[in-house]
């Protein structure tokens, strides 16, 4: 008898093991693990908002979800983000729409010089625009947040006080910001933000057009002694999730994430606006950066040069069958609504 039991033991053990392997869901009752890719370094605002989202989601789902974050392009780089998420190389990814301007034509309209006054307003306007028009560019992913930078300003090694100072200057900017630089007579050099510190160091560019928090987060204040307050076009961002991974989530987890879309977008806008103020104070105090204001007459000249950018976008968007005039009207109405 004993012998017989002993002989079936290995069989039982094997059966049990096979059952465990065949039913990983039942065996591993641990959290759903999600990978979240981001392209810039950890201290920058896209990654700060990523960590905030991770913490909130993990708490609000009572540990049903564990988010592994990958800042600094360690999982997906700036331009590979959207396709990488669609292909499932990362479950979630954060992308800057300006790095692929032809791909996100509709939502990139928020990057036109239309007077978005701050990142909070920009983020809410962008999210509304996305929700209303549901652009095909986001059709293969689940959008978890959309937000914008604060308006952009010139940071440079040499002072820029007039359009003449800007003429032919090699400055870094992507998408809408690159068009703005071109319209002012500078020489726009396109590259994602993480490539910019080296380009500045090597002198490939003499400055950049971006939101000012990068003076602190990328320590550009060490190399750029001047900032010219142009307060122009923002950069739009999106956080997207692989559709199959989204569909496979339990309903209560989906609800937590769904409920966070507007909140996270607005939180990021507010964080950005506050952080820009910190970065300005820090740059003045720590590196004695001079912040140059344009007088009204000079600013009017700069603004006048930007009108053709919007006209060009309207023509291109109409060619693609987009309701360009309505889109611009919605952006302007959204700016008025959220600026109150
Ligand atoms: N200004 C855009 C986007 C941007 C602004 N701040 C950061 C920080 C990290 C990455 C991107 C950005 C840009 O210049 O690319």
Short mmCIF file of C-alpha atoms and ligand atoms in Angstrom, two decimals:
data_model
loop_
_atom_site.label_atom_id
_atom_site.label_comp_id
_atom_site.label_asym_id
_atom_site.label_seq_id
_atom_site.Cartn_x
_atom_site.Cartn_y
_atom_site.Cartn_z
CA UNK A 1 0.00 0.00 0.00
CA UNK A 2 2.69 2.44 1.12
CA UNK A 3 4.60 1.61 -1.97
CA UNK A 4 1.62 2.44 -4.14
CA UNK A 5 1.19 5.87 -2.53
CA UNK A 6 4.86 6.57 -3.01
CA UNK A 7 4.60 5.70 -6.66
CA UNK A 8 1.70 8.06 -7.37
CA UNK A 9 3.31 10.98 -5.48
CA UNK A 10 5.49 12.21 -8.35
CA UNK A 11 2.51 11.99 -10.66
CA UNK A 12 0.41 14.09 -8.30
CA UNK A 13 3.15 16.68 -7.94
CA UNK A 14 3.55 16.93 -11.69
CA UNK A 15 -0.20 17.31 -12.22
CA UNK A 16 -0.31 20.08 -9.61
CA UNK A 17 2.61 21.88 -11.23
CA UNK A 18 1.04 21.66 -14.67
CA UNK A 19 -2.23 23.04 -13.30
CA UNK A 20 -0.34 25.99 -11.80
CA UNK A 21 1.43 26.74 -15.06
CA UNK A 22 -1.76 26.45 -17.09
CA UNK A 23 -3.68 28.86 -14.85
CA UNK A 24 -1.30 31.70 -14.04
CA UNK A 25 -4.18 34.07 -13.27
CA UNK A 26 -5.52 31.84 -10.56
CA UNK A 27 -2.13 30.95 -9.16
CA UNK A 28 -0.61 34.43 -9.18
CA UNK A 29 -3.22 36.49 -7.36
CA UNK A 30 -0.83 39.48 -7.36
CA UNK A 31 -1.51 42.88 -8.91
CA UNK A 32 -1.89 43.61 -12.63
CA UNK A 33 1.55 44.85 -13.64
CA UNK A 34 1.74 47.74 -16.09
CA UNK A 35 4.88 49.21 -17.63
CA UNK A 36 4.90 53.00 -18.21
CA UNK A 37 7.52 54.46 -20.58
CA UNK A 38 8.64 58.08 -20.66
CA UNK A 39 11.30 59.80 -22.76
CA UNK A 40 12.89 62.57 -20.65
CA UNK A 41 14.89 62.25 -17.41
CA UNK A 42 13.15 61.55 -14.09
CA UNK A 43 13.18 65.09 -12.60
CA UNK A 44 11.31 66.65 -15.55
CA UNK A 45 7.58 67.39 -15.56
CA UNK A 46 6.42 64.49 -17.81
CA UNK A 47 8.02 62.10 -15.31
CA UNK A 48 6.78 63.95 -12.22
CA UNK A 49 3.23 63.58 -13.51
CA UNK A 50 3.94 59.90 -14.31
CA UNK A 51 4.99 59.18 -10.71
CA UNK A 52 1.95 61.02 -9.39
CA UNK A 53 -0.34 58.93 -11.61
CA UNK A 54 1.37 55.71 -10.52
CA UNK A 55 0.98 56.54 -6.82
CA UNK A 56 -2.67 57.56 -7.17
CA UNK A 57 -3.66 54.56 -9.29
CA UNK A 58 -1.93 52.11 -6.96
CA UNK A 59 -3.65 53.65 -3.94
CA UNK A 60 -7.09 54.06 -5.49
CA UNK A 61 -7.15 50.47 -6.78
CA UNK A 62 -6.08 49.16 -3.34
CA UNK A 63 -2.99 47.59 -4.81
CA UNK A 64 -4.79 45.78 -7.65
CA UNK A 65 -2.43 47.51 -10.06
CA UNK A 66 1.35 47.89 -9.87
CA UNK A 67 2.90 50.41 -12.27
CA UNK A 68 6.57 50.09 -13.20
CA UNK A 69 7.88 53.40 -14.50
CA UNK A 70 10.72 53.78 -17.03
CA UNK A 71 11.92 57.40 -17.31
CA UNK A 72 14.77 58.64 -19.49
CA UNK A 73 13.89 56.67 -22.65
CA UNK A 74 14.96 53.37 -21.03
CA UNK A 75 11.97 51.52 -22.47
CA UNK A 76 10.87 53.74 -25.40
CA UNK A 77 12.40 56.92 -26.83
CA UNK A 78 10.64 60.19 -27.74
CA UNK A 79 9.69 59.41 -31.32
CA UNK A 80 9.03 55.68 -30.80
CA UNK A 81 6.46 56.23 -28.06
CA UNK A 82 3.15 55.98 -29.92
CA UNK A 83 4.10 53.00 -32.10
CA UNK A 84 5.80 51.28 -29.18
CA UNK A 85 2.63 51.47 -27.10
CA UNK A 86 0.45 50.33 -30.01
CA UNK A 87 2.78 47.34 -30.49
CA UNK A 88 2.77 46.56 -26.75
CA UNK A 89 6.48 47.22 -26.09
CA UNK A 90 5.21 49.31 -23.19
CA UNK A 91 1.71 49.21 -21.73
CA UNK A 92 1.59 52.98 -21.24
CA UNK A 93 3.65 55.80 -22.76
CA UNK A 94 3.94 59.58 -22.53
CA UNK A 95 4.51 61.44 -25.79
CA UNK A 96 5.09 64.97 -27.01
CA UNK A 97 2.93 65.53 -30.09
CA UNK A 98 5.27 68.17 -31.53
CA UNK A 99 7.92 65.55 -32.24
CA UNK A 100 5.69 64.04 -34.96
CA UNK A 101 3.82 67.12 -36.26
CA UNK A 102 2.27 65.44 -39.33
CA UNK A 103 0.84 62.65 -37.22
CA UNK A 104 -1.16 64.66 -34.70
CA UNK A 105 -2.45 67.45 -36.94
CA UNK A 106 -5.71 68.04 -35.08
CA UNK A 107 -4.44 68.15 -31.50
CA UNK A 108 -1.26 69.98 -32.58
CA UNK A 109 -3.56 72.92 -33.37
CA UNK A 110 -3.21 73.76 -29.66
CA UNK A 111 0.49 74.36 -30.43
CA UNK A 112 -0.39 77.25 -32.78
CA UNK A 113 0.19 80.78 -31.49
CA UNK A 114 -3.40 81.28 -30.31
CA UNK A 115 -2.77 82.80 -26.90
CA UNK A 116 -3.03 79.88 -24.47
CA UNK A 117 -2.08 81.73 -21.27
CA UNK A 118 -0.83 78.90 -19.06
CA UNK A 119 -0.48 75.12 -18.84
CA UNK A 120 -3.68 74.57 -16.83
CA UNK A 121 -5.83 76.27 -19.46
CA UNK A 122 -3.84 74.61 -22.26
CA UNK A 123 -4.32 71.15 -20.76
CA UNK A 124 -8.08 71.50 -20.32
CA UNK A 125 -8.51 72.97 -23.82
CA UNK A 126 -6.46 70.15 -25.37
CA UNK A 127 -8.41 67.46 -23.54
CA UNK A 128 -11.76 68.95 -24.59
CA UNK A 129 -10.56 69.14 -28.18
CA UNK A 130 -9.52 65.50 -28.14
CA UNK A 131 -12.83 64.41 -26.61
CA UNK A 132 -14.93 66.38 -29.08
CA UNK A 133 -13.15 65.35 -32.27
CA UNK A 134 -11.77 61.88 -31.31
CA UNK A 135 -8.91 62.16 -33.83
CA UNK A 136 -7.96 58.99 -35.69
CA UNK A 137 -4.32 59.45 -34.59
CA UNK A 138 -5.40 58.20 -31.14
CA UNK A 139 -7.83 55.57 -32.42
CA UNK A 140 -5.61 52.59 -31.55
CA UNK A 141 -4.89 53.59 -27.95
CA UNK A 142 -6.70 54.52 -24.75
CA UNK A 143 -5.94 58.12 -23.73
CA UNK A 144 -5.21 58.40 -19.99
CA UNK A 145 -4.30 62.11 -19.88
CA UNK A 146 -3.48 65.08 -22.10
CA UNK A 147 -1.68 68.20 -21.02
CA UNK A 148 0.44 71.03 -22.34
CA UNK A 149 3.51 72.92 -21.29
CA UNK A 150 3.29 76.53 -20.20
CA UNK A 151 3.76 79.10 -23.01
CA UNK A 152 7.24 79.06 -24.52
CA UNK A 153 10.04 81.58 -24.14
CA UNK A 154 13.49 81.96 -25.66
CA UNK A 155 16.43 80.83 -23.56
CA UNK A 156 19.75 81.84 -25.10
CA UNK A 157 23.46 82.30 -24.57
CA UNK A 158 23.40 85.83 -26.06
CA UNK A 159 20.69 88.37 -25.19
CA UNK A 160 17.69 88.60 -27.55
CA UNK A 161 15.99 92.00 -27.23
CA UNK A 162 14.84 92.58 -30.81
CA UNK A 163 14.00 90.55 -33.90
CA UNK A 164 17.36 91.67 -35.30
CA UNK A 165 19.15 89.88 -32.43
CA UNK A 166 17.34 86.69 -33.38
CA UNK A 167 18.17 86.76 -37.09
CA UNK A 168 19.85 83.50 -38.17
CA UNK A 169 20.40 82.34 -34.57
CA UNK A 170 20.46 78.53 -34.28
CA UNK A 171 17.77 77.74 -31.75
CA UNK A 172 16.24 74.42 -30.86
CA UNK A 173 12.48 73.90 -31.17
CA UNK A 174 10.14 71.19 -32.46
CA UNK A 175 6.76 71.27 -34.20
CA UNK A 176 4.81 74.47 -33.60
CA UNK A 177 7.73 76.02 -31.71
CA UNK A 178 10.05 75.44 -34.68
CA UNK A 179 7.62 77.24 -36.97
CA UNK A 180 7.47 80.16 -34.56
CA UNK A 181 11.27 80.42 -34.52
CA UNK A 182 11.36 80.33 -38.32
CA UNK A 183 8.74 83.07 -38.59
CA UNK A 184 10.85 85.31 -36.36
CA UNK A 185 13.89 84.82 -38.61
CA UNK A 186 15.85 82.46 -36.34
CA UNK A 187 17.21 79.18 -37.65
CA UNK A 188 15.10 76.44 -36.02
CA UNK A 189 16.91 73.20 -35.23
CA UNK A 190 14.54 70.31 -34.48
CA UNK A 191 15.35 67.67 -31.88
CA UNK A 192 13.58 66.10 -28.90
CA UNK A 193 14.26 67.73 -25.55
CA UNK A 194 16.62 65.02 -24.19
CA UNK A 195 19.09 65.78 -27.03
CA UNK A 196 19.19 69.49 -26.19
CA UNK A 197 21.70 69.65 -23.29
CA UNK A 198 24.45 68.16 -25.45
CA UNK A 199 23.54 70.35 -28.45
CA UNK A 200 23.82 73.43 -26.22
CA UNK A 201 27.08 72.27 -24.70
CA UNK A 202 28.66 71.60 -28.10
CA UNK A 203 27.34 74.88 -29.49
CA UNK A 204 25.21 73.14 -32.16
CA UNK A 205 22.43 75.41 -30.91
CA UNK A 206 22.72 78.77 -29.14
CA UNK A 207 19.51 78.41 -27.20
CA UNK A 208 15.98 77.07 -27.39
CA UNK A 209 12.29 77.92 -27.35
CA UNK A 210 10.50 76.03 -24.60
CA UNK A 211 8.62 76.39 -21.36
CA UNK A 212 10.87 77.88 -18.69
CA UNK A 213 10.82 75.06 -16.12
CA UNK A 214 13.61 73.45 -18.17
CA UNK A 215 15.95 76.23 -16.96
CA UNK A 216 15.97 74.35 -13.66
CA UNK A 217 15.12 70.75 -14.58
CA UNK A 218 17.77 70.50 -17.32
CA UNK A 219 20.00 73.15 -15.69
CA UNK A 220 19.88 75.23 -18.88
CA UNK A 221 20.33 78.30 -16.67
CA UNK A 222 24.00 77.26 -16.40
CA UNK A 223 24.45 77.73 -20.16
CA UNK A 224 21.74 80.22 -21.11
CA UNK A 225 22.22 83.51 -19.31
CA UNK A 226 19.18 85.14 -20.93
CA UNK A 227 15.48 84.47 -21.29
CA UNK A 228 13.25 86.57 -23.55
CA UNK A 229 9.62 86.56 -22.48
CA UNK A 230 7.78 85.78 -25.70
CA UNK A 231 5.00 83.76 -24.03
CA UNK A 232 4.01 81.98 -27.19
CA UNK A 233 2.97 78.51 -28.47
CA UNK A 234 2.70 75.60 -26.01
CA UNK A 235 3.71 71.99 -26.61
CA UNK A 236 0.91 69.37 -26.34
CA UNK A 237 1.46 65.98 -24.68
CA UNK A 238 -0.55 62.75 -24.33
CA UNK A 239 -0.40 59.68 -22.11
CA UNK A 240 -1.66 56.64 -24.00
CA UNK A 241 -2.26 52.98 -23.16
CA UNK A 242 -2.15 49.85 -25.31
CA UNK A 243 -5.75 49.06 -26.25
CA UNK A 244 -5.60 45.30 -25.57
CA UNK A 245 -4.08 45.89 -22.15
CA UNK A 246 -6.78 48.46 -21.44
CA UNK A 247 -9.58 46.13 -22.55
CA UNK A 248 -8.20 43.36 -20.33
CA UNK A 249 -8.35 45.49 -17.14
CA UNK A 250 -11.06 44.74 -14.55
CA UNK A 251 -13.97 47.20 -14.69
CA UNK A 252 -13.26 48.77 -11.31
CA UNK A 253 -9.65 49.48 -12.32
CA UNK A 254 -10.83 50.99 -15.60
CA UNK A 255 -13.16 53.24 -13.64
CA UNK A 256 -10.35 54.53 -11.43
CA UNK A 257 -8.27 55.41 -14.50
CA UNK A 258 -11.22 56.87 -16.39
CA UNK A 259 -12.12 59.07 -13.43
CA UNK A 260 -8.55 60.36 -13.34
CA UNK A 261 -8.28 61.57 -16.95
CA UNK A 262 -9.42 65.17 -16.40
CA UNK A 263 -7.96 65.35 -12.90
CA UNK A 264 -4.51 64.17 -13.99
CA UNK A 265 -4.48 66.53 -16.97
CA UNK A 266 -5.36 69.53 -14.83
CA UNK A 267 -2.99 68.47 -12.05
CA UNK A 268 -0.13 68.39 -14.55
CA UNK A 269 -1.04 71.83 -15.92
CA UNK A 270 -1.07 73.26 -12.40
CA UNK A 271 2.19 71.55 -11.51
CA UNK A 272 3.83 72.96 -14.65
CA UNK A 273 2.59 76.51 -13.97
CA UNK A 274 3.87 76.46 -10.40
CA UNK A 275 7.17 74.89 -11.39
CA UNK A 276 7.81 77.54 -14.06
CA UNK A 277 7.62 80.19 -11.32
CA UNK A 278 10.07 78.20 -9.15
CA UNK A 279 12.45 77.81 -12.09
CA UNK A 280 12.40 81.56 -12.84
CA UNK A 281 13.17 82.43 -9.21
CA UNK A 282 15.88 79.75 -9.04
CA UNK A 283 17.50 80.87 -12.32
CA UNK A 284 17.68 84.49 -11.15
CA UNK A 285 19.01 83.61 -7.73
CA UNK A 286 21.40 80.80 -8.60
CA UNK A 287 22.65 81.81 -12.06
CA UNK A 288 21.77 85.47 -12.30
CA UNK A 289 19.80 84.88 -15.50
CA UNK A 290 18.41 88.08 -17.04
CA UNK A 291 14.70 87.89 -17.97
CA UNK A 292 14.05 90.25 -20.88
CA UNK A 293 10.57 91.72 -21.44
CA UNK A 294 9.65 93.02 -24.89
CA UNK A 295 7.95 96.42 -24.89
CA UNK A 296 4.49 96.59 -26.43
CA UNK A 297 5.64 97.93 -29.81
CA UNK A 298 8.35 95.30 -30.16
CA UNK A 299 5.99 92.49 -29.05
CA UNK A 300 3.40 93.60 -31.62
CA UNK A 301 6.01 93.16 -34.36
CA UNK A 302 6.86 89.66 -33.12
CA UNK A 303 3.20 88.63 -32.89
CA UNK A 304 2.39 89.95 -36.39
CA UNK A 305 4.97 87.57 -37.87
CA UNK A 306 3.11 84.58 -36.45
CA UNK A 307 -0.24 85.00 -38.23
CA UNK A 308 0.83 83.04 -41.35
CA UNK A 309 1.58 79.94 -39.21
CA UNK A 310 -2.06 79.56 -38.28
CA UNK A 311 -3.15 80.31 -41.86
CA UNK A 312 -0.83 77.59 -43.11
CA UNK A 313 -2.19 75.10 -40.57
CA UNK A 314 -5.78 75.91 -41.63
CA UNK A 315 -4.97 75.27 -45.29
CA UNK A 316 -3.20 71.97 -44.52
CA UNK A 317 -5.91 70.80 -42.13
CA UNK A 318 -8.66 71.55 -44.67
CA UNK A 319 -6.79 69.53 -47.27
CA UNK A 320 -6.88 66.62 -44.83
CA UNK A 321 -10.64 67.05 -44.46
CA UNK A 322 -10.55 68.56 -40.96
CA UNK A 323 -13.02 71.22 -39.83
CA UNK A 324 -10.16 73.66 -39.36
CA UNK A 325 -12.18 76.81 -38.64
CA UNK A 326 -14.38 75.06 -36.11
CA UNK A 327 -11.32 73.56 -34.40
CA UNK A 328 -9.70 76.99 -34.02
CA UNK A 329 -12.98 78.47 -32.78
CA UNK A 330 -13.22 75.68 -30.18
CA UNK A 331 -9.69 76.33 -28.98
CA UNK A 332 -10.36 80.06 -28.63
CA UNK A 333 -13.67 79.43 -26.84
CA UNK A 334 -11.93 76.96 -24.53
CA UNK A 335 -9.23 79.51 -23.69
CA UNK A 336 -11.93 82.05 -22.75
CA UNK A 337 -13.89 79.46 -20.73
CA UNK A 338 -11.00 78.16 -18.65
CA UNK A 339 -9.28 81.54 -18.22
CA UNK A 340 -12.24 82.91 -16.23
N1 LIG B 1 9.10 72.22 -24.77
C1 LIG B 1 8.93 70.93 -25.34
C2 LIG B 1 8.35 70.03 -24.37
C3 LIG B 1 8.96 70.10 -23.05
C4 LIG B 1 8.91 71.10 -22.15
N2 LIG B 1 9.51 70.72 -20.99
C5 LIG B 1 9.96 69.47 -21.15
C6 LIG B 1 10.64 68.64 -20.29
C7 LIG B 1 10.97 67.39 -20.72
C8 LIG B 1 10.64 66.96 -22.00
C9 LIG B 1 9.98 67.78 -22.89
C10 LIG B 1 9.63 69.03 -22.44
C11 LIG B 1 10.21 70.55 -25.89
O1 LIG B 1 10.98 71.47 -25.98
O2 LIG B 1 10.44 69.44 -26.29
#
